[in-house]
PDB file of C-alpha atoms in Angstrom:
ATOM      1  CA  GLU A   9      -0.039  -0.038  -0.025  1.00 56.00           C
ATOM      2  CA  ALA A  10       1.447   3.509  -1.104  1.00 75.00           C
ATOM      3  CA  GLY A  11       1.796   5.878   1.866  1.00 91.00           C
ATOM      4  CA  VAL A  12       1.080   9.533   1.962  1.00 94.00           C
ATOM      5  CA  THR A  13       3.095  11.348  -0.748  1.00 95.00           C
ATOM      6  CA  GLN A  14       3.953  15.085  -0.819  1.00 96.00           C
ATOM      7  CA  SER A  15       5.553  17.376  -3.372  1.00 95.00           C
ATOM      8  CA  PRO A  16       7.749  19.224  -3.687  1.00 95.00           C
ATOM      9  CA  ARG A  17      10.178  18.042  -1.069  1.00 93.00           C
ATOM     10  CA  TYR A  18      11.962  21.489  -0.763  1.00 94.00           C
ATOM     11  CA  ALA A  19      11.103  24.976  -1.593  1.00 96.00           C
ATOM     12  CA  VAL A  20      13.153  28.164  -1.308  1.00 96.00           C
ATOM     13  CA  LEU A  21      11.401  31.550  -1.890  1.00 95.00           C
ATOM     14  CA  GLN A  22      11.883  35.210  -1.524  1.00 96.00           C
ATOM     15  CA  GLU A  23       9.455  37.099   0.723  1.00 96.00           C
ATOM     16  CA  GLY A  24       6.281  38.007  -1.161  1.00 95.00           C
ATOM     17  CA  GLN A  25       6.510  35.131  -3.498  1.00 96.00           C
ATOM     18  CA  ALA A  26       3.655  32.362  -3.704  1.00 96.00           C
ATOM     19  CA  VAL A  27       4.019  28.609  -3.343  1.00 96.00           C
ATOM     20  CA  SER A  28       1.642  25.581  -3.483  1.00 97.00           C
ATOM     21  CA  PHE A  29       2.218  22.158  -1.841  1.00 97.00           C
ATOM     22  CA  TRP A  30       0.500  19.046  -2.904  1.00 97.00           C
ATOM     23  CA  CYS A  31      -0.583  16.050  -0.878  1.00 97.00           C
ATOM     24  CA  ASP A  32      -1.753  12.547  -2.019  1.00 97.00           C
ATOM     25  CA  PRO A  33      -3.217  10.731   0.979  1.00 96.00           C
ATOM     26  CA  ILE A  34      -3.718   7.070   1.350  1.00 95.00           C
ATOM     27  CA  SER A  35      -6.363   5.698  -0.850  1.00 93.00           C
ATOM     28  CA  GLY A  36      -9.667   5.406   1.175  1.00 92.00           C
ATOM     29  CA  HIS A  37      -8.643   7.902   3.905  1.00 94.00           C
ATOM     30  CA  ASP A  38     -11.396  10.308   4.213  1.00 93.00           C
ATOM     31  CA  THR A  39      -9.573  12.548   6.712  1.00 93.00           C
ATOM     32  CA  LEU A  40      -6.586  14.695   5.584  1.00 95.00           C
ATOM     33  CA  TYR A  41      -4.593  17.039   7.762  1.00 94.00           C
ATOM     34  CA  TRP A  42      -2.114  19.856   6.933  1.00 96.00           C
ATOM     35  CA  TYR A  43       0.478  20.756   9.841  1.00 94.00           C
ATOM     36  CA  GLN A  44       3.136  23.339  10.139  1.00 94.00           C
ATOM     37  CA  GLN A  45       6.224  22.244  11.903  1.00 91.00           C
ATOM     38  CA  PRO A  46       8.783  25.046  12.564  1.00 89.00           C
ATOM     39  CA  ARG A  47      12.322  23.897  13.268  1.00 85.00           C
ATOM     40  CA  ASP A  48      12.658  22.281  16.775  1.00 78.00           C
ATOM     41  CA  GLN A  49       8.846  22.308  17.424  1.00 82.00           C
ATOM     42  CA  GLY A  50       6.114  19.993  17.471  1.00 84.00           C
ATOM     43  CA  PRO A  51       3.703  20.048  14.457  1.00 90.00           C
ATOM     44  CA  GLN A  52       0.836  22.488  14.652  1.00 89.00           C
ATOM     45  CA  LEU A  53      -2.423  21.690  12.982  1.00 90.00           C
ATOM     46  CA  LEU A  54      -3.394  24.217  10.232  1.00 93.00           C
ATOM     47  CA  VAL A  55      -6.526  22.715   8.631  1.00 93.00           C
ATOM     48  CA  TYR A  56      -8.141  19.343   8.242  1.00 91.00           C
ATOM     49  CA  PHE A  57     -10.772  18.014   5.853  1.00 93.00           C
ATOM     50  CA  ARG A  58     -13.210  15.127   6.032  1.00 92.00           C
ATOM     51  CA  ASP A  59     -13.638  14.204   2.323  1.00 92.00           C
ATOM     52  CA  GLU A  60     -13.765  17.606   0.584  1.00 92.00           C
ATOM     53  CA  ALA A  61     -15.173  19.681   3.389  1.00 91.00           C
ATOM     54  CA  VAL A  62     -13.024  21.881   5.725  1.00 89.00           C
ATOM     55  CA  ILE A  63     -13.821  20.829   9.355  1.00 87.00           C
ATOM     56  CA  ASP A  64     -11.432  23.065  11.003  1.00 84.00           C
ATOM     57  CA  ASN A  65      -9.151  25.882   9.691  1.00 85.00           C
ATOM     58  CA  SER A  66      -9.104  28.016  12.552  1.00 82.00           C
ATOM     59  CA  GLN A  67      -5.245  27.949  12.846  1.00 84.00           C
ATOM     60  CA  LEU A  68      -4.753  28.731   9.064  1.00 89.00           C
ATOM     61  CA  PRO A  69      -3.486  32.255   8.530  1.00 85.00           C
ATOM     62  CA  SER A  70      -6.438  33.135   6.142  1.00 76.00           C
ATOM     63  CA  ASP A  71      -5.150  36.305   4.806  1.00 89.00           C
ATOM     64  CA  ARG A  72      -2.353  34.275   3.032  1.00 94.00           C
ATOM     65  CA  PHE A  73      -2.797  30.658   3.435  1.00 96.00           C
ATOM     66  CA  SER A  74      -5.577  28.629   1.662  1.00 95.00           C
ATOM     67  CA  ALA A  75      -6.262  24.920   1.277  1.00 96.00           C
ATOM     68  CA  VAL A  76      -8.480  22.913  -0.809  1.00 95.00           C
ATOM     69  CA  ARG A  77      -9.517  19.168  -1.295  1.00 95.00           C
ATOM     70  CA  PRO A  78     -11.855  19.496  -4.127  1.00 92.00           C
ATOM     71  CA  LYS A  79     -12.630  15.941  -4.777  1.00 88.00           C
ATOM     72  CA  GLY A  80     -12.014  14.586  -1.238  1.00 87.00           C
ATOM     73  CA  THR A  81      -8.687  12.852  -2.427  1.00 92.00           C
ATOM     74  CA  ASN A  82      -5.493  15.142  -3.221  1.00 96.00           C
ATOM     75  CA  SER A  83      -5.088  18.330  -1.461  1.00 97.00           C
ATOM     76  CA  THR A  84      -3.250  21.539  -2.124  1.00 97.00           C
ATOM     77  CA  LEU A  85      -1.925  24.046   0.386  1.00 97.00           C
ATOM     78  CA  LYS A  86      -1.248  27.399  -0.923  1.00 97.00           C
ATOM     79  CA  ILE A  87       0.730  30.487   0.583  1.00 96.00           C
ATOM     80  CA  GLN A  88       0.044  33.521  -1.472  1.00 93.00           C
ATOM     81  CA  SER A  89       2.675  36.022  -0.169  1.00 92.00           C
ATOM     82  CA  ALA A  90       5.249  34.154   1.794  1.00 95.00           C
ATOM     83  CA  LYS A  91       6.875  35.704   5.010  1.00 95.00           C
ATOM     84  CA  GLN A  92      10.242  34.691   6.678  1.00 95.00           C
ATOM     85  CA  GLY A  93       8.018  33.343   9.497  1.00 94.00           C
ATOM     86  CA  ASP A  94       6.507  30.851   7.299  1.00 95.00           C
ATOM     87  CA  THR A  95       9.815  28.953   7.319  1.00 96.00           C
ATOM     88  CA  ALA A  96       9.039  25.417   8.348  1.00 95.00           C
ATOM     89  CA  THR A  97       8.338  22.031   7.299  1.00 94.00           C
ATOM     90  CA  TYR A  98       4.699  21.484   6.065  1.00 96.00           C
ATOM     91  CA  LEU A  99       3.343  18.000   6.753  1.00 95.00           C
ATOM     92  CA  CYS A 100       0.448  16.192   5.276  1.00 96.00           C
ATOM     93  CA  ALA A 101      -1.258  13.298   7.071  1.00 94.00           C
ATOM     94  CA  SER A 102      -4.240  11.167   6.496  1.00 94.00           C
ATOM     95  CA  SER A 103      -6.435   8.714   8.478  1.00 91.00           C
ATOM     96  CA  PRO A 104      -9.279   6.476   7.861  1.00 89.00           C
ATOM     97  CA  GLY A 105     -11.387   8.791   9.995  1.00 82.00           C
ATOM     98  CA  TRP A 106     -11.084  11.281  12.880  1.00 76.00           C
ATOM     99  CA  GLY A 107      -9.399   9.780  15.816  1.00 72.00           C
ATOM    100  CA  ASP A 108      -7.833   6.950  13.866  1.00 79.00           C
ATOM    101  CA  THR A 109      -4.089   6.558  13.436  1.00 83.00           C
ATOM    102  CA  GLN A 110      -2.602   9.374  11.225  1.00 88.00           C
ATOM    103  CA  TYR A 111      -0.103   8.458   8.561  1.00 91.00           C
ATOM    104  CA  PHE A 112       2.297  11.229   7.622  1.00 92.00           C
ATOM    105  CA  GLY A 113       4.044  12.027   4.444  1.00 93.00           C
ATOM    106  CA  PRO A 114       7.626  13.069   4.250  1.00 91.00           C
ATOM    107  CA  GLY A 115       6.832  16.776   4.339  1.00 93.00           C
ATOM    108  CA  THR A 116       7.793  19.808   2.289  1.00 95.00           C
ATOM    109  CA  ARG A 117      10.670  21.872   3.712  1.00 95.00           C
ATOM    110  CA  LEU A 118      10.014  25.533   3.023  1.00 96.00           C
ATOM    111  CA  LEU A 119      12.741  28.398   3.476  1.00 96.00           C
ATOM    112  CA  VAL A 120      11.563  31.870   2.838  1.00 96.00           C
ATOM    113  CA  LEU A 121      14.603  34.386   2.529  1.00 94.00           C
TER     114      LEU A 121
ATOM    115  CA  GLU B  12      -5.744  26.907  25.022  1.00 67.00           C
ATOM    116  CA  GLN B  13      -5.220  23.255  24.919  1.00 68.00           C
ATOM    117  CA  GLN B  14      -1.654  22.286  25.651  1.00 87.00           C
ATOM    118  CA  VAL B  15       0.397  19.121  25.708  1.00 91.00           C
ATOM    119  CA  GLN B  16       3.490  19.187  27.764  1.00 93.00           C
ATOM    120  CA  GLN B  17       6.321  16.619  27.277  1.00 95.00           C
ATOM    121  CA  SER B  18       9.264  15.663  29.503  1.00 95.00           C
ATOM    122  CA  PRO B  19      11.960  15.357  29.662  1.00 95.00           C
ATOM    123  CA  ALA B  20      12.902  17.886  26.743  1.00 93.00           C
ATOM    124  CA  SER B  21      16.063  15.673  26.155  1.00 94.00           C
ATOM    125  CA  LEU B  22      17.369  12.553  27.161  1.00 96.00           C
ATOM    126  CA  VAL B  23      20.886  10.836  26.680  1.00 96.00           C
ATOM    127  CA  LEU B  24      21.162   7.263  27.240  1.00 95.00           C
ATOM    128  CA  GLN B  25      23.697   4.468  26.797  1.00 96.00           C
ATOM    129  CA  GLU B  26      22.705   1.654  24.610  1.00 96.00           C
ATOM    130  CA  GLY B  27      20.802  -0.849  26.576  1.00 96.00           C
ATOM    131  CA  GLU B  28      19.301   1.474  29.014  1.00 96.00           C
ATOM    132  CA  ASN B  29      15.443   2.106  29.465  1.00 96.00           C
ATOM    133  CA  ALA B  30      13.785   5.358  28.644  1.00 95.00           C
ATOM    134  CA  GLU B  31      10.614   6.648  30.228  1.00 96.00           C
ATOM    135  CA  LEU B  32       8.993   9.649  28.362  1.00 97.00           C
ATOM    136  CA  GLN B  33       6.035  11.549  29.872  1.00 97.00           C
ATOM    137  CA  CYS B  34       3.122  13.416  28.291  1.00 96.00           C
ATOM    138  CA  SER B  35       0.547  15.560  30.015  1.00 94.00           C
ATOM    139  CA  PHE B  36      -2.527  17.341  28.815  1.00 91.00           C
ATOM    140  CA  SER B  37      -4.273  20.312  29.841  1.00 89.00           C
ATOM    141  CA  ILE B  38      -7.776  18.832  29.118  1.00 84.00           C
ATOM    142  CA  PHE B  39      -9.189  15.332  29.271  1.00 83.00           C
ATOM    143  CA  THR B  40      -8.757  13.417  26.170  1.00 81.00           C
ATOM    144  CA  ASN B  41      -9.148   9.830  25.118  1.00 75.00           C
ATOM    145  CA  GLN B  42      -7.310  10.042  21.877  1.00 85.00           C
ATOM    146  CA  VAL B  43      -3.521   9.903  22.390  1.00 90.00           C
ATOM    147  CA  GLN B  44      -0.993   8.886  19.847  1.00 91.00           C
ATOM    148  CA  TRP B  45       2.822   8.554  20.059  1.00 93.00           C
ATOM    149  CA  PHE B  46       4.918   9.383  17.169  1.00 93.00           C
ATOM    150  CA  TYR B  47       8.699   9.166  16.369  1.00 94.00           C
ATOM    151  CA  GLN B  48      10.653  11.505  14.055  1.00 90.00           C
ATOM    152  CA  ARG B  49      14.186  11.092  12.832  1.00 86.00           C
ATOM    153  CA  PRO B  50      16.086  14.301  12.043  1.00 79.00           C
ATOM    154  CA  GLY B  51      14.869  15.092   8.565  1.00 74.00           C
ATOM    155  CA  GLY B  52      12.558  12.151   8.465  1.00 79.00           C
ATOM    156  CA  ARG B  53       8.839  11.708   8.425  1.00 82.00           C
ATOM    157  CA  LEU B  54       6.670  11.330  11.426  1.00 86.00           C
ATOM    158  CA  VAL B  55       5.949   7.818  12.089  1.00 88.00           C
ATOM    159  CA  SER B  56       3.176   6.532  14.354  1.00 87.00           C
ATOM    160  CA  LEU B  57       4.348   4.503  17.133  1.00 91.00           C
ATOM    161  CA  LEU B  58       1.410   3.572  19.242  1.00 89.00           C
ATOM    162  CA  TYR B  59      -2.199   4.708  19.339  1.00 86.00           C
ATOM    163  CA  ASN B  60      -3.248   4.259  22.996  1.00 86.00           C
ATOM    164  CA  PRO B  61      -6.546   6.064  23.970  1.00 83.00           C
ATOM    165  CA  SER B  62      -6.395   4.343  27.441  1.00 87.00           C
ATOM    166  CA  GLY B  63      -4.753   1.482  29.472  1.00 91.00           C
ATOM    167  CA  THR B  64      -1.548  -0.184  28.388  1.00 94.00           C
ATOM    168  CA  LYS B  65      -0.363  -1.098  24.909  1.00 92.00           C
ATOM    169  CA  GLN B  66       2.868  -2.643  23.938  1.00 93.00           C
ATOM    170  CA  SER B  67       4.625  -2.808  20.493  1.00 91.00           C
ATOM    171  CA  GLY B  68       8.022  -4.619  20.620  1.00 95.00           C
ATOM    172  CA  ARG B  69      10.163  -2.736  23.095  1.00 96.00           C
ATOM    173  CA  LEU B  70       7.720   0.197  23.280  1.00 96.00           C
ATOM    174  CA  THR B  71       5.014   0.185  26.030  1.00 96.00           C
ATOM    175  CA  SER B  72       2.613   3.054  26.405  1.00 95.00           C
ATOM    176  CA  THR B  73       0.333   3.598  29.323  1.00 95.00           C
ATOM    177  CA  THR B  74      -2.442   6.310  29.401  1.00 94.00           C
ATOM    178  CA  VAL B  75      -4.328   7.389  32.354  1.00 93.00           C
ATOM    179  CA  ILE B  76      -7.378   9.317  31.223  1.00 89.00           C
ATOM    180  CA  LYS B  77      -8.487  10.630  34.580  1.00 91.00           C
ATOM    181  CA  GLU B  78      -5.016  11.869  35.335  1.00 92.00           C
ATOM    182  CA  ARG B  79      -4.595  13.430  31.920  1.00 92.00           C
ATOM    183  CA  ARG B  80      -1.279  11.807  31.072  1.00 94.00           C
ATOM    184  CA  SER B  81       0.368   9.202  28.988  1.00 95.00           C
ATOM    185  CA  SER B  82       3.936   7.634  29.086  1.00 96.00           C
ATOM    186  CA  LEU B  83       6.124   5.811  26.722  1.00 97.00           C
ATOM    187  CA  HIS B  84       8.644   3.290  27.927  1.00 97.00           C
ATOM    188  CA  ILE B  85      11.466   2.113  25.731  1.00 97.00           C
ATOM    189  CA  SER B  86      13.309  -0.844  26.828  1.00 97.00           C
ATOM    190  CA  SER B  87      16.817  -1.927  26.106  1.00 97.00           C
ATOM    191  CA  SER B  88      17.353   1.248  23.928  1.00 96.00           C
ATOM    192  CA  GLN B  89      19.371   0.997  20.702  1.00 96.00           C
ATOM    193  CA  ILE B  90      21.304   3.479  18.715  1.00 95.00           C
ATOM    194  CA  THR B  91      18.760   3.595  16.018  1.00 94.00           C
ATOM    195  CA  ASP B  92      16.047   4.688  18.692  1.00 95.00           C
ATOM    196  CA  SER B  93      17.618   8.179  18.635  1.00 95.00           C
ATOM    197  CA  GLY B  94      15.330  10.896  17.471  1.00 95.00           C
ATOM    198  CA  THR B  95      12.447  12.977  18.704  1.00 94.00           C
ATOM    199  CA  TYR B  96       9.370  11.491  20.295  1.00 96.00           C
ATOM    200  CA  LEU B  97       6.175  13.422  19.978  1.00 94.00           C
ATOM    201  CA  CYS B  98       2.835  12.709  21.706  1.00 94.00           C
ATOM    202  CA  ALA B  99      -0.421  14.174  20.442  1.00 92.00           C
ATOM    203  CA  MET B 100      -3.967  14.421  21.627  1.00 88.00           C
ATOM    204  CA  GLU B 101      -7.202  14.691  19.769  1.00 82.00           C
ATOM    205  CA  ASN B 102     -10.281  16.073  21.274  1.00 75.00           C
ATOM    206  CA  THR B 103     -13.378  17.004  19.410  1.00 68.00           C
ATOM    207  CA  ASP B 104     -11.976  18.888  16.393  1.00 67.00           C
ATOM    208  CA  LYS B 105      -8.515  19.730  17.610  1.00 74.00           C
ATOM    209  CA  VAL B 106      -5.123  17.780  17.283  1.00 81.00           C
ATOM    210  CA  VAL B 107      -2.422  19.210  19.522  1.00 87.00           C
ATOM    211  CA  PHE B 108       1.234  17.968  19.436  1.00 90.00           C
ATOM    212  CA  GLY B 109       3.722  18.247  22.336  1.00 91.00           C
ATOM    213  CA  THR B 110       7.158  19.775  21.754  1.00 86.00           C
ATOM    214  CA  GLY B 111       8.715  16.416  21.882  1.00 92.00           C
ATOM    215  CA  THR B 112      11.520  14.633  23.685  1.00 95.00           C
ATOM    216  CA  ARG B 113      14.925  14.342  22.028  1.00 95.00           C
ATOM    217  CA  LEU B 114      16.421  10.923  22.668  1.00 96.00           C
ATOM    218  CA  GLN B 115      20.020  10.192  22.010  1.00 96.00           C
ATOM    219  CA  VAL B 116      21.400   6.821  22.458  1.00 96.00           C
ATOM    220  CA  SER B 117      25.180   6.385  22.551  1.00 95.00           C
ATOM    221  CA  PRO B 118      27.095   2.998  22.166  1.00 93.00           C
TER     222      PRO B 118
END
């Protein structure tokens, strides 16, 4: 069974630039999570979906960040105008349902100069 | 604000020694998961332990819901156990991670 895949693995931007991250969850998992993990810190939940619906995006900086999962499968996280404080690893995870074991992708490391 | 505290922040062991990692929660939860992360590697789920004691190989987790805590015991540590161990709680619609315990196992 294929695991959670993410792309790109690395991204380097200048402040003000935009970037998109992609996540392909495990087939059949209806719940998908996006986390931000700054260096030397634990992951912080940004947003999660059940199928195509956003369940909780309260931690997503809504003025610059957006996330979609239009068909309830793959998902895209976009940063419109990156800031240096966005430098972190962005993790995607999926689970069969809320409260079930989460399976993580390898993450996308973002560096904003 | 829901919080997850982990202790110790870091731990250095010699190969063969046992480790005890602690996690405490600011609220009651019955969804607790332990993860492992090697530097630069992906998060890997170790144990999903909502309550009681669960064992997987050399790992044993004990969650006491009424005391809002969970522990992870690593027996006979190996060099390859080095990395960061994170616990996470899930409650209603929130997932909160602790800041982790960095474990270094030396020969």
